[in-house]
Every structure is written in C-alpha cells, then in structure tokens.
C-alpha cells in the first residue's frame, strides 16, 4: 500500500504565477488535510476535504488559495498569483475516516516545497 | 482556541543517553488527543506516539514514552537509549476529540551526538 503521495516535491514559481500542488491519499482513504509549514514553524492547518466536499477551510487564506478533492483523481491545492510569503512546505495528510469515535491517524505525505522568486 | 508551546527550540543528547522534550498546551476541552511527531531531514512527518487525554496511563512505544500531566496541561516526550536516527525535529500536537485538524507546536530540533 503506497503512502500518501505529493507532487511535485519541489516547485519554483515567480511572483504572480499560479502554483498547483497535488496530493494522492493512501488507498482507501477518503479524507484529506492540507497543512502549511513556514520556515522555523510548526505545521498549520489549512483545509480538510472529503471527496467532492470541503469540510473545514478555517485555516485557508480567504484570497488566492483554493482546494478541491474531486471524485476521481488527486486533491489539488491551488495558489493563484503567488507572493514571496507563500514560500513554504505544504503537507498533505490522509485518513480513512473521521468522527467522534476515534481519531484515526493522519498519514502525512513528503510535502511540496514551494519557492516563490 | 488551542495553543501548543514547545519552549526548547534545540536540544542535544549523547548517543545511548535519555532526553526529555517538553510540551505544554492550552485548551478548554476536557477530552482530546495529544501526539508527538518526528520530522527527520527528509521532512516526512512520522507519528512517534499518541495519548488519549481520558486515559490516565502514560503511552509508551518502545524507547519513547510520555509524561502526561492533564491538570498541568503538560505532555513531555522521553526518548531512552537515544540513537543517531533519532536526530530530527520533534513536534507536539493537539487534536480535539471531535476535531479534524492538528494544532502543532513550533518544534524542538534534537541532535543525537555520537
């Protein structure tokens, strides 16, 4: 069973360009989470998605950022008109289910390091 | 709001020795989960250990154990018989019982010295 996959691992964009980060959850996992790690900081929650639904986007900046998890294919985190402050490592995690019964472990991908020039 | 504080930005330990990493948190929740994650230079996030707040017994995973003090809102990680492969950033994290997101501390960089 392959782990959570993210691509690209490294992405370089110039200011004003668009960045698309992809995350393929583990097989059988229908819950995806995106986190951002700024230099010298811990990971910060951005958004939680299930297939075709955004469940919680409380950590997502209101502008330029969007996320989707279509019925088929990977989850996409999209950053429009990138700025230097968007430079960070973006981690995706997946879990098989979520609910009050038990906190299922979130399995993290290797991250995408975005550099904005 | 939930906050997680790791007051030790960097630590070092001799190989085979024991080291304790500190973590405190603030929450108004009564039941929740606490975690320690390891992030080696590869940047992969790896779960080390987790604790359910409603369990009084401290969690243990091989050389890793926690000291969970609920009243003090403290959750320290003890690494026994430190190995070179333990060199990494260690993040303490909190999750509500019905939550769907982690709240992470800023991390402690641990170096194991041969």
JSON list of C-alpha atoms in Angstrom, two decimals:
[
{"chain": "A", "resi": 1, "resn": "UNK", "atom": "CA", "xyz": [0.00, 0.00, 0.00]},
{"chain": "A", "resi": 2, "resn": "UNK", "atom": "CA", "xyz": [1.71, 3.14, -1.18]},
{"chain": "A", "resi": 3, "resn": "UNK", "atom": "CA", "xyz": [1.77, 6.01, 1.24]},
{"chain": "A", "resi": 4, "resn": "UNK", "atom": "CA", "xyz": [0.44, 9.49, 0.70]},
{"chain": "A", "resi": 5, "resn": "UNK", "atom": "CA", "xyz": [1.97, 10.89, -2.46]},
{"chain": "A", "resi": 6, "resn": "UNK", "atom": "CA", "xyz": [2.57, 14.51, -3.22]},
{"chain": "A", "resi": 7, "resn": "UNK", "atom": "CA", "xyz": [3.91, 16.09, -6.34]},
{"chain": "A", "resi": 8, "resn": "UNK", "atom": "CA", "xyz": [5.85, 17.91, -7.24]},
{"chain": "A", "resi": 9, "resn": "UNK", "atom": "CA", "xyz": [8.30, 17.66, -4.37]},
{"chain": "A", "resi": 10, "resn": "UNK", "atom": "CA", "xyz": [9.79, 21.00, -5.26]},
{"chain": "A", "resi": 11, "resn": "UNK", "atom": "CA", "xyz": [8.08, 23.81, -7.12]},
{"chain": "A", "resi": 12, "resn": "UNK", "atom": "CA", "xyz": [9.54, 27.14, -8.12]},
{"chain": "A", "resi": 13, "resn": "UNK", "atom": "CA", "xyz": [7.30, 29.96, -9.24]},
{"chain": "A", "resi": 14, "resn": "UNK", "atom": "CA", "xyz": [7.76, 33.64, -9.94]},
{"chain": "A", "resi": 15, "resn": "UNK", "atom": "CA", "xyz": [5.58, 36.20, -8.26]},
{"chain": "A", "resi": 16, "resn": "UNK", "atom": "CA", "xyz": [2.18, 36.40, -9.89]},
{"chain": "A", "resi": 17, "resn": "UNK", "atom": "CA", "xyz": [2.21, 32.86, -11.28]},
{"chain": "A", "resi": 18, "resn": "UNK", "atom": "CA", "xyz": [-0.05, 30.04, -10.20]},
{"chain": "A", "resi": 19, "resn": "UNK", "atom": "CA", "xyz": [1.03, 27.05, -8.14]},
{"chain": "A", "resi": 20, "resn": "UNK", "atom": "CA", "xyz": [-0.77, 23.72, -8.21]},
{"chain": "A", "resi": 21, "resn": "UNK", "atom": "CA", "xyz": [0.08, 21.14, -5.59]},
{"chain": "A", "resi": 22, "resn": "UNK", "atom": "CA", "xyz": [-1.23, 17.61, -5.87]},
{"chain": "A", "resi": 23, "resn": "UNK", "atom": "CA", "xyz": [-1.92, 15.03, -3.21]},
{"chain": "A", "resi": 24, "resn": "UNK", "atom": "CA", "xyz": [-2.92, 11.42, -3.71]},
{"chain": "A", "resi": 25, "resn": "UNK", "atom": "CA", "xyz": [-4.17, 9.92, -0.44]},
{"chain": "A", "resi": 26, "resn": "UNK", "atom": "CA", "xyz": [-3.43, 6.43, 0.67]},
{"chain": "A", "resi": 27, "resn": "UNK", "atom": "CA", "xyz": [-5.60, 3.76, -0.90]},
{"chain": "A", "resi": 28, "resn": "UNK", "atom": "CA", "xyz": [-8.89, 3.53, 0.91]},
{"chain": "A", "resi": 29, "resn": "UNK", "atom": "CA", "xyz": [-8.57, 6.97, 2.50]},
{"chain": "A", "resi": 30, "resn": "UNK", "atom": "CA", "xyz": [-11.33, 9.43, 1.74]},
{"chain": "A", "resi": 31, "resn": "UNK", "atom": "CA", "xyz": [-10.24, 12.30, 3.97]},
{"chain": "A", "resi": 32, "resn": "UNK", "atom": "CA", "xyz": [-7.53, 14.76, 3.01]},
{"chain": "A", "resi": 33, "resn": "UNK", "atom": "CA", "xyz": [-5.94, 17.56, 5.01]},
{"chain": "A", "resi": 34, "resn": "UNK", "atom": "CA", "xyz": [-3.58, 20.29, 3.88]},
{"chain": "A", "resi": 35, "resn": "UNK", "atom": "CA", "xyz": [-1.05, 21.94, 6.18]},
{"chain": "A", "resi": 36, "resn": "UNK", "atom": "CA", "xyz": [1.48, 24.66, 5.60]},
{"chain": "A", "resi": 37, "resn": "UNK", "atom": "CA", "xyz": [4.86, 24.82, 7.29]},
{"chain": "A", "resi": 38, "resn": "UNK", "atom": "CA", "xyz": [6.61, 28.15, 7.22]},
{"chain": "A", "resi": 39, "resn": "UNK", "atom": "CA", "xyz": [10.33, 28.26, 7.98]},
{"chain": "A", "resi": 40, "resn": "UNK", "atom": "CA", "xyz": [11.11, 27.69, 11.67]},
{"chain": "A", "resi": 41, "resn": "UNK", "atom": "CA", "xyz": [7.47, 26.98, 12.43]},
{"chain": "A", "resi": 42, "resn": "UNK", "atom": "CA", "xyz": [5.22, 24.00, 13.01]},
{"chain": "A", "resi": 43, "resn": "UNK", "atom": "CA", "xyz": [2.61, 22.86, 10.58]},
{"chain": "A", "resi": 44, "resn": "UNK", "atom": "CA", "xyz": [-0.56, 24.92, 10.44]},
{"chain": "A", "resi": 45, "resn": "UNK", "atom": "CA", "xyz": [-3.88, 23.52, 9.32]},
{"chain": "A", "resi": 46, "resn": "UNK", "atom": "CA", "xyz": [-5.33, 24.92, 6.14]},
{"chain": "A", "resi": 47, "resn": "UNK", "atom": "CA", "xyz": [-8.22, 22.80, 4.92]},
{"chain": "A", "resi": 48, "resn": "UNK", "atom": "CA", "xyz": [-9.95, 19.47, 5.38]},
{"chain": "A", "resi": 49, "resn": "UNK", "atom": "CA", "xyz": [-11.72, 17.80, 2.49]},
{"chain": "A", "resi": 50, "resn": "UNK", "atom": "CA", "xyz": [-13.67, 14.69, 1.74]},
{"chain": "A", "resi": 51, "resn": "UNK", "atom": "CA", "xyz": [-14.46, 13.55, -1.76]},
{"chain": "A", "resi": 52, "resn": "UNK", "atom": "CA", "xyz": [-16.16, 16.46, -3.55]},
{"chain": "A", "resi": 53, "resn": "UNK", "atom": "CA", "xyz": [-16.67, 18.36, -0.30]},
{"chain": "A", "resi": 54, "resn": "UNK", "atom": "CA", "xyz": [-14.80, 20.97, 1.67]},
{"chain": "A", "resi": 55, "resn": "UNK", "atom": "CA", "xyz": [-15.49, 20.21, 5.31]},
{"chain": "A", "resi": 56, "resn": "UNK", "atom": "CA", "xyz": [-13.38, 22.81, 7.08]},
{"chain": "A", "resi": 57, "resn": "UNK", "atom": "CA", "xyz": [-11.41, 25.58, 5.42]},
{"chain": "A", "resi": 58, "resn": "UNK", "atom": "CA", "xyz": [-10.94, 27.71, 8.51]},
{"chain": "A", "resi": 59, "resn": "UNK", "atom": "CA", "xyz": [-7.17, 27.77, 8.07]},
{"chain": "A", "resi": 60, "resn": "UNK", "atom": "CA", "xyz": [-7.20, 28.76, 4.43]},
{"chain": "A", "resi": 61, "resn": "UNK", "atom": "CA", "xyz": [-6.40, 32.34, 3.44]},
{"chain": "A", "resi": 62, "resn": "UNK", "atom": "CA", "xyz": [-9.51, 33.97, 2.08]},
{"chain": "A", "resi": 63, "resn": "UNK", "atom": "CA", "xyz": [-7.94, 35.06, -1.18]},
{"chain": "A", "resi": 64, "resn": "UNK", "atom": "CA", "xyz": [-5.82, 33.33, -3.80]},
{"chain": "A", "resi": 65, "resn": "UNK", "atom": "CA", "xyz": [-6.00, 29.89, -2.16]},
{"chain": "A", "resi": 66, "resn": "UNK", "atom": "CA", "xyz": [-8.42, 27.14, -3.09]},
{"chain": "A", "resi": 67, "resn": "UNK", "atom": "CA", "xyz": [-8.59, 23.39, -2.67]},
{"chain": "A", "resi": 68, "resn": "UNK", "atom": "CA", "xyz": [-10.53, 20.57, -4.18]},
{"chain": "A", "resi": 69, "resn": "UNK", "atom": "CA", "xyz": [-10.79, 16.82, -3.88]},
{"chain": "A", "resi": 70, "resn": "UNK", "atom": "CA", "xyz": [-12.71, 15.53, -6.88]},
{"chain": "A", "resi": 71, "resn": "UNK", "atom": "CA", "xyz": [-14.46, 12.22, -7.12]},
{"chain": "A", "resi": 72, "resn": "UNK", "atom": "CA", "xyz": [-11.66, 10.94, -9.30]},
{"chain": "A", "resi": 73, "resn": "UNK", "atom": "CA", "xyz": [-8.06, 11.98, -9.06]},
{"chain": "A", "resi": 74, "resn": "UNK", "atom": "CA", "xyz": [-5.87, 13.68, -6.50]},
{"chain": "A", "resi": 75, "resn": "UNK", "atom": "CA", "xyz": [-6.62, 16.56, -4.21]},
{"chain": "A", "resi": 76, "resn": "UNK", "atom": "CA", "xyz": [-5.36, 19.88, -5.54]},
{"chain": "A", "resi": 77, "resn": "UNK", "atom": "CA", "xyz": [-4.22, 22.89, -3.56]},
{"chain": "A", "resi": 78, "resn": "UNK", "atom": "CA", "xyz": [-4.15, 25.89, -5.86]},
{"chain": "A", "resi": 79, "resn": "UNK", "atom": "CA", "xyz": [-2.45, 29.17, -5.12]},
{"chain": "A", "resi": 80, "resn": "UNK", "atom": "CA", "xyz": [-3.11, 31.98, -7.55]},
{"chain": "A", "resi": 81, "resn": "UNK", "atom": "CA", "xyz": [-0.85, 34.99, -8.06]},
{"chain": "A", "resi": 82, "resn": "UNK", "atom": "CA", "xyz": [1.78, 33.69, -5.68]},
{"chain": "A", "resi": 83, "resn": "UNK", "atom": "CA", "xyz": [3.77, 36.06, -3.49]},
{"chain": "A", "resi": 84, "resn": "UNK", "atom": "CA", "xyz": [7.06, 35.53, -1.70]},
{"chain": "A", "resi": 85, "resn": "UNK", "atom": "CA", "xyz": [5.23, 34.95, 1.58]},
{"chain": "A", "resi": 86, "resn": "UNK", "atom": "CA", "xyz": [3.69, 31.81, 0.08]},
{"chain": "A", "resi": 87, "resn": "UNK", "atom": "CA", "xyz": [7.11, 30.15, 0.10]},
{"chain": "A", "resi": 88, "resn": "UNK", "atom": "CA", "xyz": [6.72, 27.21, 2.46]},
{"chain": "A", "resi": 89, "resn": "UNK", "atom": "CA", "xyz": [6.44, 23.47, 2.67]},
{"chain": "A", "resi": 90, "resn": "UNK", "atom": "CA", "xyz": [2.91, 22.25, 2.03]},
{"chain": "A", "resi": 91, "resn": "UNK", "atom": "CA", "xyz": [1.99, 18.91, 3.53]},
{"chain": "A", "resi": 92, "resn": "UNK", "atom": "CA", "xyz": [-0.94, 16.74, 2.73]},
{"chain": "A", "resi": 93, "resn": "UNK", "atom": "CA", "xyz": [-2.27, 14.08, 5.09]},
{"chain": "A", "resi": 94, "resn": "UNK", "atom": "CA", "xyz": [-4.98, 11.48, 4.67]},
{"chain": "A", "resi": 95, "resn": "UNK", "atom": "CA", "xyz": [-7.05, 9.33, 6.96]},
{"chain": "A", "resi": 96, "resn": "UNK", "atom": "CA", "xyz": [-9.55, 6.56, 6.37]},
{"chain": "A", "resi": 97, "resn": "UNK", "atom": "CA", "xyz": [-12.35, 8.14, 8.33]},
{"chain": "A", "resi": 98, "resn": "UNK", "atom": "CA", "xyz": [-13.04, 10.82, 10.85]},
{"chain": "A", "resi": 99, "resn": "UNK", "atom": "CA", "xyz": [-15.52, 11.12, 13.63]},
{"chain": "A", "resi": 100, "resn": "UNK", "atom": "CA", "xyz": [-16.09, 11.23, 17.33]},
{"chain": "A", "resi": 101, "resn": "UNK", "atom": "CA", "xyz": [-15.49, 7.52, 17.83]},
{"chain": "A", "resi": 102, "resn": "UNK", "atom": "CA", "xyz": [-11.80, 7.54, 17.33]},
{"chain": "A", "resi": 103, "resn": "UNK", "atom": "CA", "xyz": [-9.16, 9.79, 15.94]},
{"chain": "A", "resi": 104, "resn": "UNK", "atom": "CA", "xyz": [-7.72, 7.86, 13.08]},
{"chain": "A", "resi": 105, "resn": "UNK", "atom": "CA", "xyz": [-4.14, 8.58, 12.41]},
{"chain": "A", "resi": 106, "resn": "UNK", "atom": "CA", "xyz": [-3.41, 11.06, 9.70]},
{"chain": "A", "resi": 107, "resn": "UNK", "atom": "CA", "xyz": [-0.69, 9.80, 7.41]},
{"chain": "A", "resi": 108, "resn": "UNK", "atom": "CA", "xyz": [1.47, 12.55, 6.02]},
{"chain": "A", "resi": 109, "resn": "UNK", "atom": "CA", "xyz": [2.94, 12.86, 2.58]},
{"chain": "A", "resi": 110, "resn": "UNK", "atom": "CA", "xyz": [6.52, 14.01, 1.98]},
{"chain": "A", "resi": 111, "resn": "UNK", "atom": "CA", "xyz": [5.46, 17.58, 1.32]},
{"chain": "A", "resi": 112, "resn": "UNK", "atom": "CA", "xyz": [5.89, 20.02, -1.55]},
{"chain": "A", "resi": 113, "resn": "UNK", "atom": "CA", "xyz": [8.40, 22.77, -1.05]},
{"chain": "A", "resi": 114, "resn": "UNK", "atom": "CA", "xyz": [7.21, 25.89, -2.84]},
{"chain": "A", "resi": 115, "resn": "UNK", "atom": "CA", "xyz": [9.70, 28.64, -3.55]},
{"chain": "A", "resi": 116, "resn": "UNK", "atom": "CA", "xyz": [8.46, 31.94, -4.91]},
{"chain": "A", "resi": 117, "resn": "UNK", "atom": "CA", "xyz": [11.12, 34.04, -6.56]},
{"chain": "B", "resi": 1, "resn": "UNK", "atom": "CA", "xyz": [-8.60, 28.45, 20.93]},
{"chain": "B", "resi": 2, "resn": "UNK", "atom": "CA", "xyz": [-5.99, 25.76, 21.27]},
{"chain": "B", "resi": 3, "resn": "UNK", "atom": "CA", "xyz": [-2.29, 26.55, 21.55]},
{"chain": "B", "resi": 4, "resn": "UNK", "atom": "CA", "xyz": [0.70, 24.28, 21.82]},
{"chain": "B", "resi": 5, "resn": "UNK", "atom": "CA", "xyz": [4.02, 25.52, 23.19]},
{"chain": "B", "resi": 6, "resn": "UNK", "atom": "CA", "xyz": [7.42, 23.90, 22.86]},
{"chain": "B", "resi": 7, "resn": "UNK", "atom": "CA", "xyz": [9.88, 26.02, 24.79]},
{"chain": "B", "resi": 8, "resn": "UNK", "atom": "CA", "xyz": [13.05, 24.22, 23.72]},
{"chain": "B", "resi": 9, "resn": "UNK", "atom": "CA", "xyz": [14.00, 25.18, 20.16]},
{"chain": "B", "resi": 10, "resn": "UNK", "atom": "CA", "xyz": [17.09, 22.97, 20.20]},
{"chain": "B", "resi": 11, "resn": "UNK", "atom": "CA", "xyz": [18.39, 20.11, 22.28]},
{"chain": "B", "resi": 12, "resn": "UNK", "atom": "CA", "xyz": [21.20, 17.62, 22.06]},
{"chain": "B", "resi": 13, "resn": "UNK", "atom": "CA", "xyz": [21.88, 14.29, 23.72]},
{"chain": "B", "resi": 14, "resn": "UNK", "atom": "CA", "xyz": [24.69, 11.78, 23.71]},
{"chain": "B", "resi": 15, "resn": "UNK", "atom": "CA", "xyz": [24.03, 8.53, 21.97]},
{"chain": "B", "resi": 16, "resn": "UNK", "atom": "CA", "xyz": [22.53, 5.93, 24.35]},
{"chain": "B", "resi": 17, "resn": "UNK", "atom": "CA", "xyz": [21.50, 8.59, 26.85]},
{"chain": "B", "resi": 18, "resn": "UNK", "atom": "CA", "xyz": [17.99, 9.74, 27.75]},
{"chain": "B", "resi": 19, "resn": "UNK", "atom": "CA", "xyz": [16.44, 13.05, 26.77]},
{"chain": "B", "resi": 20, "resn": "UNK", "atom": "CA", "xyz": [13.11, 14.69, 27.58]},
{"chain": "B", "resi": 21, "resn": "UNK", "atom": "CA", "xyz": [11.34, 17.15, 25.29]},
{"chain": "B", "resi": 22, "resn": "UNK", "atom": "CA", "xyz": [8.81, 19.50, 26.82]},
{"chain": "B", "resi": 23, "resn": "UNK", "atom": "CA", "xyz": [5.37, 20.47, 25.57]},
{"chain": "B", "resi": 24, "resn": "UNK", "atom": "CA", "xyz": [2.58, 22.44, 27.16]},
{"chain": "B", "resi": 25, "resn": "UNK", "atom": "CA", "xyz": [-0.79, 23.25, 25.71]},
{"chain": "B", "resi": 26, "resn": "UNK", "atom": "CA", "xyz": [-3.83, 25.32, 26.43]},
{"chain": "B", "resi": 27, "resn": "UNK", "atom": "CA", "xyz": [-7.39, 24.24, 25.83]},
{"chain": "B", "resi": 28, "resn": "UNK", "atom": "CA", "xyz": [-10.83, 24.43, 27.38]},
{"chain": "B", "resi": 29, "resn": "UNK", "atom": "CA", "xyz": [-11.64, 20.94, 26.11]},
{"chain": "B", "resi": 30, "resn": "UNK", "atom": "CA", "xyz": [-11.86, 18.12, 28.62]},
{"chain": "B", "resi": 31, "resn": "UNK", "atom": "CA", "xyz": [-11.21, 15.27, 26.22]},
{"chain": "B", "resi": 32, "resn": "UNK", "atom": "CA", "xyz": [-8.72, 15.42, 23.39]},
{"chain": "B", "resi": 33, "resn": "UNK", "atom": "CA", "xyz": [-5.71, 13.73, 21.83]},
{"chain": "B", "resi": 34, "resn": "UNK", "atom": "CA", "xyz": [-2.03, 14.58, 22.07]},
{"chain": "B", "resi": 35, "resn": "UNK", "atom": "CA", "xyz": [0.72, 13.49, 19.72]},
{"chain": "B", "resi": 36, "resn": "UNK", "atom": "CA", "xyz": [4.41, 13.66, 19.12]},
{"chain": "B", "resi": 37, "resn": "UNK", "atom": "CA", "xyz": [5.55, 13.70, 15.52]},
{"chain": "B", "resi": 38, "resn": "UNK", "atom": "CA", "xyz": [9.09, 13.36, 14.24]},
{"chain": "B", "resi": 39, "resn": "UNK", "atom": "CA", "xyz": [10.32, 15.17, 11.16]},
{"chain": "B", "resi": 40, "resn": "UNK", "atom": "CA", "xyz": [13.74, 13.96, 10.02]},
{"chain": "B", "resi": 41, "resn": "UNK", "atom": "CA", "xyz": [15.78, 15.80, 7.39]},
{"chain": "B", "resi": 42, "resn": "UNK", "atom": "CA", "xyz": [13.71, 14.06, 4.73]},
{"chain": "B", "resi": 43, "resn": "UNK", "atom": "CA", "xyz": [10.83, 16.24, 6.08]},
{"chain": "B", "resi": 44, "resn": "UNK", "atom": "CA", "xyz": [8.48, 13.29, 6.26]},
{"chain": "B", "resi": 45, "resn": "UNK", "atom": "CA", "xyz": [6.14, 13.60, 9.25]},
{"chain": "B", "resi": 46, "resn": "UNK", "atom": "CA", "xyz": [6.22, 10.41, 11.27]},
{"chain": "B", "resi": 47, "resn": "UNK", "atom": "CA", "xyz": [3.96, 9.65, 14.19]},
{"chain": "B", "resi": 48, "resn": "UNK", "atom": "CA", "xyz": [6.00, 8.77, 17.28]},
{"chain": "B", "resi": 49, "resn": "UNK", "atom": "CA", "xyz": [3.39, 8.37, 19.97]},
{"chain": "B", "resi": 50, "resn": "UNK", "atom": "CA", "xyz": [-0.12, 9.46, 20.87]},
{"chain": "B", "resi": 51, "resn": "UNK", "atom": "CA", "xyz": [-2.12, 9.82, 24.04]},
{"chain": "B", "resi": 52, "resn": "UNK", "atom": "CA", "xyz": [-5.84, 9.99, 24.68]},
{"chain": "B", "resi": 53, "resn": "UNK", "atom": "CA", "xyz": [-6.50, 12.58, 27.38]},
{"chain": "B", "resi": 54, "resn": "UNK", "atom": "CA", "xyz": [-9.15, 10.43, 29.04]},
{"chain": "B", "resi": 55, "resn": "UNK", "atom": "CA", "xyz": [-6.60, 7.69, 29.69]},
{"chain": "B", "resi": 56, "resn": "UNK", "atom": "CA", "xyz": [-4.55, 8.22, 32.81]},
{"chain": "B", "resi": 57, "resn": "UNK", "atom": "CA", "xyz": [-1.88, 5.73, 31.84]},
{"chain": "B", "resi": 58, "resn": "UNK", "atom": "CA", "xyz": [1.04, 7.27, 30.01]},
{"chain": "B", "resi": 59, "resn": "UNK", "atom": "CA", "xyz": [1.56, 5.97, 26.49]},
{"chain": "B", "resi": 60, "resn": "UNK", "atom": "CA", "xyz": [4.72, 4.02, 25.66]},
{"chain": "B", "resi": 61, "resn": "UNK", "atom": "CA", "xyz": [6.16, 2.92, 22.34]},
{"chain": "B", "resi": 62, "resn": "UNK", "atom": "CA", "xyz": [9.44, 1.06, 22.69]},
{"chain": "B", "resi": 63, "resn": "UNK", "atom": "CA", "xyz": [12.08, 3.68, 23.58]},
{"chain": "B", "resi": 64, "resn": "UNK", "atom": "CA", "xyz": [9.54, 6.50, 23.55]},
{"chain": "B", "resi": 65, "resn": "UNK", "atom": "CA", "xyz": [7.29, 7.36, 26.43]},
{"chain": "B", "resi": 66, "resn": "UNK", "atom": "CA", "xyz": [5.30, 10.34, 27.56]},
{"chain": "B", "resi": 67, "resn": "UNK", "atom": "CA", "xyz": [4.67, 12.06, 30.86]},
{"chain": "B", "resi": 68, "resn": "UNK", "atom": "CA", "xyz": [1.11, 13.33, 30.56]},
{"chain": "B", "resi": 69, "resn": "UNK", "atom": "CA", "xyz": [0.03, 15.72, 33.31]},
{"chain": "B", "resi": 70, "resn": "UNK", "atom": "CA", "xyz": [-3.52, 16.72, 32.44]},
{"chain": "B", "resi": 71, "resn": "UNK", "atom": "CA", "xyz": [-4.02, 19.22, 35.25]},
{"chain": "B", "resi": 72, "resn": "UNK", "atom": "CA", "xyz": [-0.79, 20.97, 34.35]},
{"chain": "B", "resi": 73, "resn": "UNK", "atom": "CA", "xyz": [-1.52, 20.62, 30.62]},
{"chain": "B", "resi": 74, "resn": "UNK", "atom": "CA", "xyz": [1.89, 19.17, 30.08]},
{"chain": "B", "resi": 75, "resn": "UNK", "atom": "CA", "xyz": [2.89, 16.43, 27.66]},
{"chain": "B", "resi": 76, "resn": "UNK", "atom": "CA", "xyz": [6.60, 15.68, 27.60]},
{"chain": "B", "resi": 77, "resn": "UNK", "atom": "CA", "xyz": [8.34, 13.07, 25.48]},
{"chain": "B", "resi": 78, "resn": "UNK", "atom": "CA", "xyz": [11.12, 10.92, 26.87]},
{"chain": "B", "resi": 79, "resn": "UNK", "atom": "CA", "xyz": [13.49, 9.18, 24.50]},
{"chain": "B", "resi": 80, "resn": "UNK", "atom": "CA", "xyz": [15.55, 6.45, 26.12]},
{"chain": "B", "resi": 81, "resn": "UNK", "atom": "CA", "xyz": [18.74, 4.93, 24.71]},
{"chain": "B", "resi": 82, "resn": "UNK", "atom": "CA", "xyz": [18.96, 7.68, 22.10]},
{"chain": "B", "resi": 83, "resn": "UNK", "atom": "CA", "xyz": [20.10, 6.61, 18.66]},
{"chain": "B", "resi": 84, "resn": "UNK", "atom": "CA", "xyz": [21.63, 8.59, 15.82]},
{"chain": "B", "resi": 85, "resn": "UNK", "atom": "CA", "xyz": [18.46, 8.04, 13.81]},
{"chain": "B", "resi": 86, "resn": "UNK", "atom": "CA", "xyz": [16.50, 9.96, 16.41]},
{"chain": "B", "resi": 87, "resn": "UNK", "atom": "CA", "xyz": [18.07, 13.20, 15.15]},
{"chain": "B", "resi": 88, "resn": "UNK", "atom": "CA", "xyz": [15.12, 15.19, 13.84]},
{"chain": "B", "resi": 89, "resn": "UNK", "atom": "CA", "xyz": [12.63, 17.94, 14.57]},
{"chain": "B", "resi": 90, "resn": "UNK", "atom": "CA", "xyz": [10.01, 16.85, 17.05]},
{"chain": "B", "resi": 91, "resn": "UNK", "atom": "CA", "xyz": [6.57, 18.41, 17.04]},
{"chain": "B", "resi": 92, "resn": "UNK", "atom": "CA", "xyz": [4.00, 18.20, 19.77]},
{"chain": "B", "resi": 93, "resn": "UNK", "atom": "CA", "xyz": [0.41, 18.32, 18.50]},
{"chain": "B", "resi": 94, "resn": "UNK", "atom": "CA", "xyz": [-3.10, 18.57, 19.89]},
{"chain": "B", "resi": 95, "resn": "UNK", "atom": "CA", "xyz": [-6.41, 17.47, 18.44]},
{"chain": "B", "resi": 96, "resn": "UNK", "atom": "CA", "xyz": [-9.91, 17.87, 19.80]},
{"chain": "B", "resi": 97, "resn": "UNK", "atom": "CA", "xyz": [-11.90, 14.70, 20.37]},
{"chain": "B", "resi": 98, "resn": "UNK", "atom": "CA", "xyz": [-14.24, 15.52, 17.53]},
{"chain": "B", "resi": 99, "resn": "UNK", "atom": "CA", "xyz": [-11.74, 17.54, 15.62]},
{"chain": "B", "resi": 100, "resn": "UNK", "atom": "CA", "xyz": [-10.25, 17.21, 12.24]},
{"chain": "B", "resi": 101, "resn": "UNK", "atom": "CA", "xyz": [-7.09, 19.24, 12.47]},
{"chain": "B", "resi": 102, "resn": "UNK", "atom": "CA", "xyz": [-3.86, 19.23, 14.36]},
{"chain": "B", "resi": 103, "resn": "UNK", "atom": "CA", "xyz": [-2.56, 22.18, 16.32]},
{"chain": "B", "resi": 104, "resn": "UNK", "atom": "CA", "xyz": [1.22, 21.92, 16.23]},
{"chain": "B", "resi": 105, "resn": "UNK", "atom": "CA", "xyz": [3.92, 23.45, 18.39]},
{"chain": "B", "resi": 106, "resn": "UNK", "atom": "CA", "xyz": [6.90, 25.15, 16.79]},
{"chain": "B", "resi": 107, "resn": "UNK", "atom": "CA", "xyz": [9.11, 22.13, 17.23]},
{"chain": "B", "resi": 108, "resn": "UNK", "atom": "CA", "xyz": [12.27, 21.07, 19.03]},
{"chain": "B", "resi": 109, "resn": "UNK", "atom": "CA", "xyz": [15.35, 20.25, 17.00]},
{"chain": "B", "resi": 110, "resn": "UNK", "atom": "CA", "xyz": [17.03, 17.23, 18.58]},
{"chain": "B", "resi": 111, "resn": "UNK", "atom": "CA", "xyz": [20.57, 16.23, 17.73]},
{"chain": "B", "resi": 112, "resn": "UNK", "atom": "CA", "xyz": [21.96, 12.91, 18.90]},
{"chain": "B", "resi": 113, "resn": "UNK", "atom": "CA", "xyz": [25.73, 13.14, 19.29]},
{"chain": "B", "resi": 114, "resn": "UNK", "atom": "CA", "xyz": [27.81, 10.04, 18.61]}
]
